[in-house]
Amino acid sequence: MIPSMKNLIFLIILSSTAFSTESNKVELIWKRNHSKKHLRLAKTFVDGKNYHAAAWHMQKYVNSDLPFGQYEENILKKIVINIGTSSFNSISEKTVRKTSSGSLAFIVGINYSRNSKYKDSLRILGLVPYGHPFSAEARFVAGISAYF
């Protein structure tokens, strides 16, 4: 019984140090007043598999006027694959038009479909390129939107 208690104590100490290491990293990033602070925090949370926290920071980054390239697209894909699109409800169509992001088009198109704006959903979901990880689902929802 004693060896298993030692193992339990060891695991508790190990998990608390791992959490404190991640929280220290987050605190250092937050203190810096850098324009890509939200992107860096989103990446840190994705690496730690804290996807809901990452979604909030990614949404803040997307709504800023900072560039959105392949690196940002890959972070967004990981978040959407793990938690879905419902955490991204304030991304506008204007933001989608500024970028060529298939993930952003998918998120906005799904949100339009949820809000019964089927014509808008159909138009935006058509921007998701073939071969994109969300292409099949985008085409499926677009087909449903075309019916209404």
XYZ file of N, CA, C and O in Angstrom, residues 10-128:
476
model
N 3.660 11.211 -6.206
C 4.530 11.587 -7.321
C 3.714 12.120 -8.500
O 4.061 13.133 -9.095
N 2.610 11.439 -8.831
C 1.771 11.882 -9.934
C 1.125 13.238 -9.656
O 1.008 14.082 -10.550
N 0.719 13.470 -8.427
C 0.123 14.760 -8.064
C 1.152 15.875 -8.203
O 0.862 16.935 -8.779
N 2.347 15.642 -7.728
C 3.399 16.654 -7.831
C 3.758 16.895 -9.296
O 3.913 18.039 -9.728
N 3.865 15.829 -10.072
C 4.206 15.956 -11.483
C 3.142 16.748 -12.236
O 3.465 17.636 -13.021
N 1.876 16.462 -11.997
C 0.816 17.171 -12.717
C 0.738 18.638 -12.301
O 0.470 19.503 -13.115
N 0.991 18.931 -11.039
C 0.941 20.327 -10.605
C 2.095 21.127 -11.182
O 1.942 22.294 -11.532
N 3.275 20.514 -11.340
C 4.394 21.244 -11.943
C 4.164 21.446 -13.437
O 4.518 22.485 -13.977
N 3.532 20.481 -14.091
C 3.233 20.640 -15.522
C 2.247 21.777 -15.715
O 2.386 22.592 -16.624
N 1.230 21.869 -14.857
C 0.258 22.949 -14.951
C 0.906 24.285 -14.652
O 0.651 25.270 -15.325
N 1.776 24.331 -13.654
C 2.407 25.606 -13.311
C 3.345 26.062 -14.424
O 3.483 27.252 -14.678
N 3.978 25.123 -15.121
C 4.835 25.490 -16.241
C 4.006 26.138 -17.350
O 4.383 27.173 -17.886
N 2.859 25.549 -17.677
C 2.005 26.131 -18.706
C 1.433 27.465 -18.254
O 1.393 28.420 -19.020
N 1.021 27.569 -17.008
C 0.462 28.830 -16.530
C 1.531 29.919 -16.484
O 1.235 31.079 -16.743
N 2.773 29.557 -16.183
C 3.854 30.546 -16.220
C 4.081 31.042 -17.637
O 4.311 32.238 -17.859
N 4.012 30.134 -18.592
C 4.195 30.503 -19.992
C 3.078 31.447 -20.444
O 3.328 32.455 -21.099
N 1.846 31.137 -20.051
C 0.702 31.977 -20.392
C 0.848 33.354 -19.759
O 0.605 34.375 -20.397
N 1.271 33.390 -18.513
C 1.432 34.664 -17.816
C 2.495 35.537 -18.485
O 2.305 36.743 -18.646
N 3.590 34.938 -18.911
C 4.634 35.700 -19.598
C 4.136 36.278 -20.918
O 4.425 37.427 -21.251
N 3.383 35.486 -21.663
C 2.853 35.967 -22.932
C 1.845 37.086 -22.692
O 1.836 38.095 -23.384
N 0.999 36.941 -21.675
C -0.049 37.926 -21.408
C 0.544 39.271 -20.989
O 0.012 40.323 -21.339
N 1.641 39.238 -20.268
C 2.248 40.484 -19.793
C 2.843 41.305 -20.932
O 2.904 42.526 -20.841
N 3.273 40.645 -21.962
C 3.821 41.365 -23.109
C 2.691 42.042 -23.863
O 1.652 41.450 -24.115
N 2.910 43.272 -24.224
C 1.887 43.974 -24.993
C 2.245 43.853 -26.466
O 2.692 44.797 -27.092
N 2.056 42.701 -26.995
C 2.431 42.396 -28.369
C 1.162 42.253 -29.198
O 0.144 41.769 -28.711
N 1.229 42.649 -30.454
C 0.039 42.626 -31.306
C -0.482 41.205 -31.540
O -1.669 41.013 -31.740
N 0.395 40.223 -31.504
C -0.034 38.844 -31.737
C -0.181 38.060 -30.430
O -0.067 36.849 -30.412
N -0.463 38.764 -29.353
C -0.596 38.133 -28.045
C -1.677 37.042 -28.056
O -1.454 35.944 -27.570
N -2.824 37.348 -28.624
C -3.915 36.369 -28.631
C -3.570 35.145 -29.480
O -3.937 34.029 -29.125
N -2.851 35.358 -30.570
C -2.437 34.222 -31.391
C -1.467 33.334 -30.630
O -1.583 32.108 -30.647
N -0.507 33.935 -29.955
C 0.460 33.152 -29.188
C -0.216 32.397 -28.043
O 0.135 31.252 -27.754
N -1.178 33.045 -27.398
C -1.899 32.349 -26.328
C -2.737 31.207 -26.896
O -2.805 30.125 -26.302
N -3.367 31.431 -28.037
C -4.148 30.360 -28.666
C -3.253 29.173 -28.980
O -3.612 28.022 -28.708
N -2.070 29.436 -29.532
C -1.125 28.360 -29.854
C -0.682 27.627 -28.586
O -0.602 26.397 -28.562
N -0.417 28.378 -27.516
C -0.016 27.762 -26.244
C -1.124 26.862 -25.709
O -0.866 25.741 -25.268
N -2.373 27.340 -25.769
C -3.491 26.540 -25.273
C -3.747 25.317 -26.161
O -4.099 24.257 -25.666
N -3.575 25.450 -27.459
C -3.740 24.298 -28.358
C -2.676 23.246 -28.048
O -2.966 22.054 -27.986
N -1.441 23.702 -27.835
C -0.372 22.758 -27.491
C -0.665 22.029 -26.185
O -0.300 20.869 -26.023
N -1.339 22.711 -25.255
C -1.720 22.093 -23.988
C -3.076 21.403 -24.031
O -3.593 20.965 -23.006
N -3.688 21.349 -25.219
C -4.996 20.708 -25.423
C -6.113 21.378 -24.634
O -7.088 20.750 -24.236
N -5.998 22.680 -24.425
C -7.054 23.483 -23.795
C -7.761 24.256 -24.902
O -7.583 25.459 -25.059
N -8.582 23.542 -25.649
C -9.126 24.088 -26.883
C -10.168 25.183 -26.660
O -10.278 26.102 -27.466
N -10.932 25.114 -25.574
C -11.939 26.153 -25.334
C -11.278 27.490 -25.013
O -11.738 28.536 -25.474
N -10.214 27.464 -24.231
C -9.475 28.699 -23.955
C -8.812 29.204 -25.231
O -8.795 30.412 -25.498
N -8.303 28.296 -26.044
C -7.673 28.682 -27.301
C -8.683 29.328 -28.244
O -8.349 30.280 -28.959
N -9.922 28.839 -28.227
C -10.952 29.379 -29.117
C -11.232 30.844 -28.808
O -11.381 31.658 -29.724
N -11.289 31.193 -27.535
C -11.563 32.583 -27.161
C -10.454 33.494 -27.677
O -10.728 34.548 -28.265
N -9.206 33.079 -27.482
C -8.087 33.906 -27.938
C -7.995 33.943 -29.465
O -7.663 34.985 -30.043
N -8.305 32.847 -30.114
C -8.263 32.828 -31.579
C -9.344 33.734 -32.154
O -9.120 34.419 -33.146
N -10.499 33.755 -31.527
C -11.567 34.638 -31.983
C -11.154 36.099 -31.836
O -11.407 36.915 -32.717
N -10.495 36.424 -30.737
C -9.989 37.791 -30.545
C -8.977 38.137 -31.632
O -8.981 39.242 -32.160
N -8.100 37.200 -31.948
C -7.094 37.446 -32.983
C -7.753 37.620 -34.352
O -7.396 38.528 -35.106
N -8.700 36.764 -34.684
C -9.355 36.817 -35.985
C -10.094 38.144 -36.157
O -10.095 38.728 -37.238
N -10.714 38.644 -35.103
C -11.473 39.889 -35.192
C -10.587 41.130 -35.203
O -11.073 42.221 -35.452
N -9.305 40.975 -34.924
C -8.382 42.096 -35.066
C -8.035 42.229 -36.545
O -8.386 41.382 -37.363
N -7.339 43.257 -36.910
C -6.991 43.449 -38.320
C -5.603 42.933 -38.648
O -4.935 43.439 -39.542
N -5.166 41.925 -37.934
C -3.838 41.356 -38.167
C -3.909 40.320 -39.287
O -4.971 39.757 -39.564
N -2.792 40.054 -39.951
C -2.800 39.109 -41.077
C -3.193 37.691 -40.652
O -2.939 37.279 -39.529
N -3.832 36.994 -41.572
C -4.291 35.627 -41.303
C -3.762 34.749 -42.422
O -4.264 34.768 -43.538
N -2.738 33.959 -42.096
C -2.103 33.102 -43.094
C -2.258 31.630 -42.773
O -3.128 31.224 -42.004
N -1.370 30.830 -43.333
C -1.433 29.378 -43.164
C -1.170 28.950 -41.721
O -1.781 28.003 -41.229
N -0.256 29.631 -41.039
C 0.037 29.298 -39.640
C -1.212 29.465 -38.776
O -1.577 28.585 -37.992
N -1.889 30.586 -38.940
C -3.115 30.857 -38.194
C -4.219 29.879 -38.584
O -4.987 29.419 -37.743
N -4.274 29.553 -39.882
C -5.270 28.600 -40.387
C -5.098 27.230 -39.720
O -6.076 26.594 -39.331
N -3.858 26.794 -39.564
C -3.603 25.487 -38.943
C -4.023 25.467 -37.478
O -4.565 24.464 -36.998
N -3.782 26.548 -36.762
C -4.227 26.623 -35.362
C -5.747 26.573 -35.302
O -6.337 25.838 -34.491
N -6.402 27.346 -36.162
C -7.865 27.380 -36.185
C -8.453 26.011 -36.522
O -9.435 25.585 -35.918
N -7.845 25.302 -37.476
C -8.321 23.958 -37.837
C -8.295 23.025 -36.626
O -9.250 22.292 -36.381
N -7.189 23.057 -35.877
C -7.075 22.176 -34.713
C -8.164 22.478 -33.688
O -8.732 21.565 -33.084
N -8.455 23.744 -33.502
C -9.485 24.131 -32.529
C -10.858 23.651 -32.996
O -11.607 23.030 -32.237
N -11.193 23.924 -34.250
C -12.516 23.557 -34.775
C -12.689 22.046 -34.814
O -13.768 21.533 -34.489
N -11.646 21.324 -35.169
C -11.737 19.861 -35.196
C -12.041 19.315 -33.807
O -12.800 18.364 -33.660
N -11.490 19.936 -32.771
C -11.663 19.411 -31.413
C -12.903 19.914 -30.694
O -13.452 19.184 -29.869
N -13.359 21.141 -30.956
C -14.517 21.638 -30.203
C -15.671 22.112 -31.070
O -16.720 22.466 -30.554
N -15.499 22.178 -32.378
C -16.586 22.611 -33.246
C -16.577 24.106 -33.493
O -15.637 24.815 -33.136
N -17.666 24.589 -34.083
C -17.734 25.988 -34.504
C -18.521 26.882 -33.567
O -18.530 28.091 -33.738
N -19.197 26.321 -32.592
C -20.110 27.129 -31.774
C -19.401 28.157 -30.899
O -20.027 29.119 -30.461
N -18.114 28.000 -30.659
C -17.384 28.982 -29.848
C -17.017 30.226 -30.647
O -16.608 31.224 -30.083
N -17.162 30.166 -31.952
C -16.805 31.283 -32.819
C -18.077 31.924 -33.359
O -18.490 31.657 -34.472
N -18.696 32.776 -32.582
C -19.968 33.339 -33.016
C -19.886 34.811 -33.401
O -20.862 35.371 -33.845
N -18.747 35.443 -33.242
C -18.672 36.865 -33.579
C -17.753 37.147 -34.761
O -17.321 38.279 -34.946
N -17.484 36.149 -35.572
C -16.662 36.358 -36.759
C -17.570 36.814 -37.888
O -18.595 36.190 -38.165
N -17.211 37.905 -38.528
C -18.083 38.492 -39.539
C -17.725 38.003 -40.940
O -16.639 37.488 -41.187
N -18.648 38.226 -41.843
C -18.428 37.870 -43.245
C -17.319 38.750 -43.827
O -16.557 38.306 -44.688
N -17.212 39.970 -43.348
C -16.161 40.883 -43.814
C -14.779 40.288 -43.548
O -13.878 40.369 -44.375
N -14.619 39.639 -42.394
C -13.353 39.003 -42.048
C -13.049 37.858 -43.005
O -11.909 37.673 -43.430
N -14.055 37.104 -43.368
C -13.875 35.985 -44.299
C -13.456 36.507 -45.669
O -12.586 35.934 -46.326
N -14.045 37.598 -46.089
C -13.741 38.168 -47.413
C -12.302 38.681 -47.491
O -11.706 38.684 -48.559
N -11.737 39.124 -46.354
C -10.364 39.644 -46.337
C -9.326 38.539 -46.458
O -8.205 38.785 -46.865
N -9.671 37.324 -46.075
C -8.711 36.221 -46.074
C -9.153 35.159 -47.079
O -10.251 35.216 -47.613
N -8.302 34.194 -47.288
C -8.682 33.049 -48.124
C -8.818 31.802 -47.260
O -8.577 30.698 -47.718
N -9.216 31.995 -46.022
C -9.285 30.897 -45.066
C -10.544 30.065 -45.269
O -11.663 30.563 -45.114
N -10.350 28.798 -45.559
C -11.476 27.887 -45.668
C -12.129 27.625 -44.321
O -13.340 27.447 -44.226
N -11.321 27.633 -43.260
C -11.864 27.393 -41.923
C -12.777 28.538 -41.489
O -13.837 28.309 -40.907
N -12.364 29.773 -41.761
C -13.213 30.922 -41.411
C -14.510 30.899 -42.208
O -15.585 31.169 -41.665
N -14.423 30.567 -43.498
C -15.625 30.477 -44.322
C -16.554 29.384 -43.778
O -17.772 29.574 -43.706
N -15.986 28.276 -43.373
C -16.779 27.185 -42.811
C -17.483 27.627 -41.529
O -18.681 27.395 -41.359
N -16.755 28.296 -40.643
C -17.334 28.743 -39.369
C -18.483 29.709 -39.608
O -19.570 29.557 -39.038
N -18.275 30.709 -40.446
C -19.317 31.709 -40.697
C -20.502 31.078 -41.419
O -21.660 31.361 -41.094
N -20.235 30.195 -42.376
C -21.316 29.514 -43.091
C -22.166 28.657 -42.168
O -23.394 28.655 -42.269
N -21.536 27.937 -41.266
C -22.283 27.113 -40.304
C -23.113 28.003 -39.376
O -24.273 27.696 -39.068
N -22.531 29.126 -38.931
C -23.275 30.040 -38.062
C -24.474 30.636 -38.786
O -25.551 30.778 -38.195
N -24.316 30.981 -40.071
C -25.461 31.467 -40.851
C -26.531 30.388 -40.949
O -27.718 30.668 -40.813
N -26.127 29.156 -41.164
C -27.085 28.056 -41.270
C -27.836 27.849 -39.959
O -29.043 27.617 -39.956
N -27.114 27.961 -38.840
C -27.767 27.832 -37.527
C -28.804 28.924 -37.293
O -29.788 28.708 -36.596
N -28.535 30.102 -37.854
C -29.441 31.241 -37.663
C -30.476 31.347 -38.780
O -31.104 32.392 -38.945
N -30.654 30.290 -39.550
C -31.634 30.196 -40.642
C -31.419 31.223 -41.743
O -32.361 31.641 -42.409
N -30.190 31.647 -41.955
C -29.842 32.532 -43.076
C -29.245 31.652 -44.171
O -28.044 31.663 -44.428
N -30.116 30.896 -44.821
C -29.670 29.839 -45.714
C -29.004 30.351 -46.986
O -28.042 29.765 -47.470
N -29.492 31.460 -47.542
C -28.864 32.002 -48.756
C -27.446 32.484 -48.453
O -26.522 32.234 -49.236
N -27.275 33.162 -47.324
C -25.939 33.608 -46.923
C -25.034 32.416 -46.636
O -23.857 32.417 -46.985
N -25.593 31.406 -45.988
C -24.835 30.202 -45.675
C -24.339 29.526 -46.950
O -23.174 29.146 -47.051
N -25.207 29.410 -47.925
C -24.863 28.777 -49.197
C -23.742 29.542 -49.900
O -22.785 28.949 -50.408
N -23.826 30.873 -49.880
C -22.825 31.709 -50.537
C -21.457 31.587 -49.859
O -20.433 31.429 -50.517
N -21.429 31.619 -48.539
C -20.170 31.582 -47.792
C -19.563 30.176 -47.804
O -18.355 30.018 -47.937
N -20.382 29.154 -47.668
C -19.852 27.789 -47.668
C -19.242 27.417 -49.019
O -18.389 26.538 -49.101
N -19.643 28.117 -50.072
C -19.038 27.896 -51.379
C -17.587 28.360 -51.442
O -16.855 28.006 -52.359
N -17.150 29.145 -50.451
C -15.772 29.630 -50.405
C -14.801 28.614 -49.807
O -13.596 28.806 -49.881
N -15.339 27.564 -49.209
C -14.471 26.523 -48.641
C -13.909 25.706 -49.805
O -14.671 25.102 -50.565
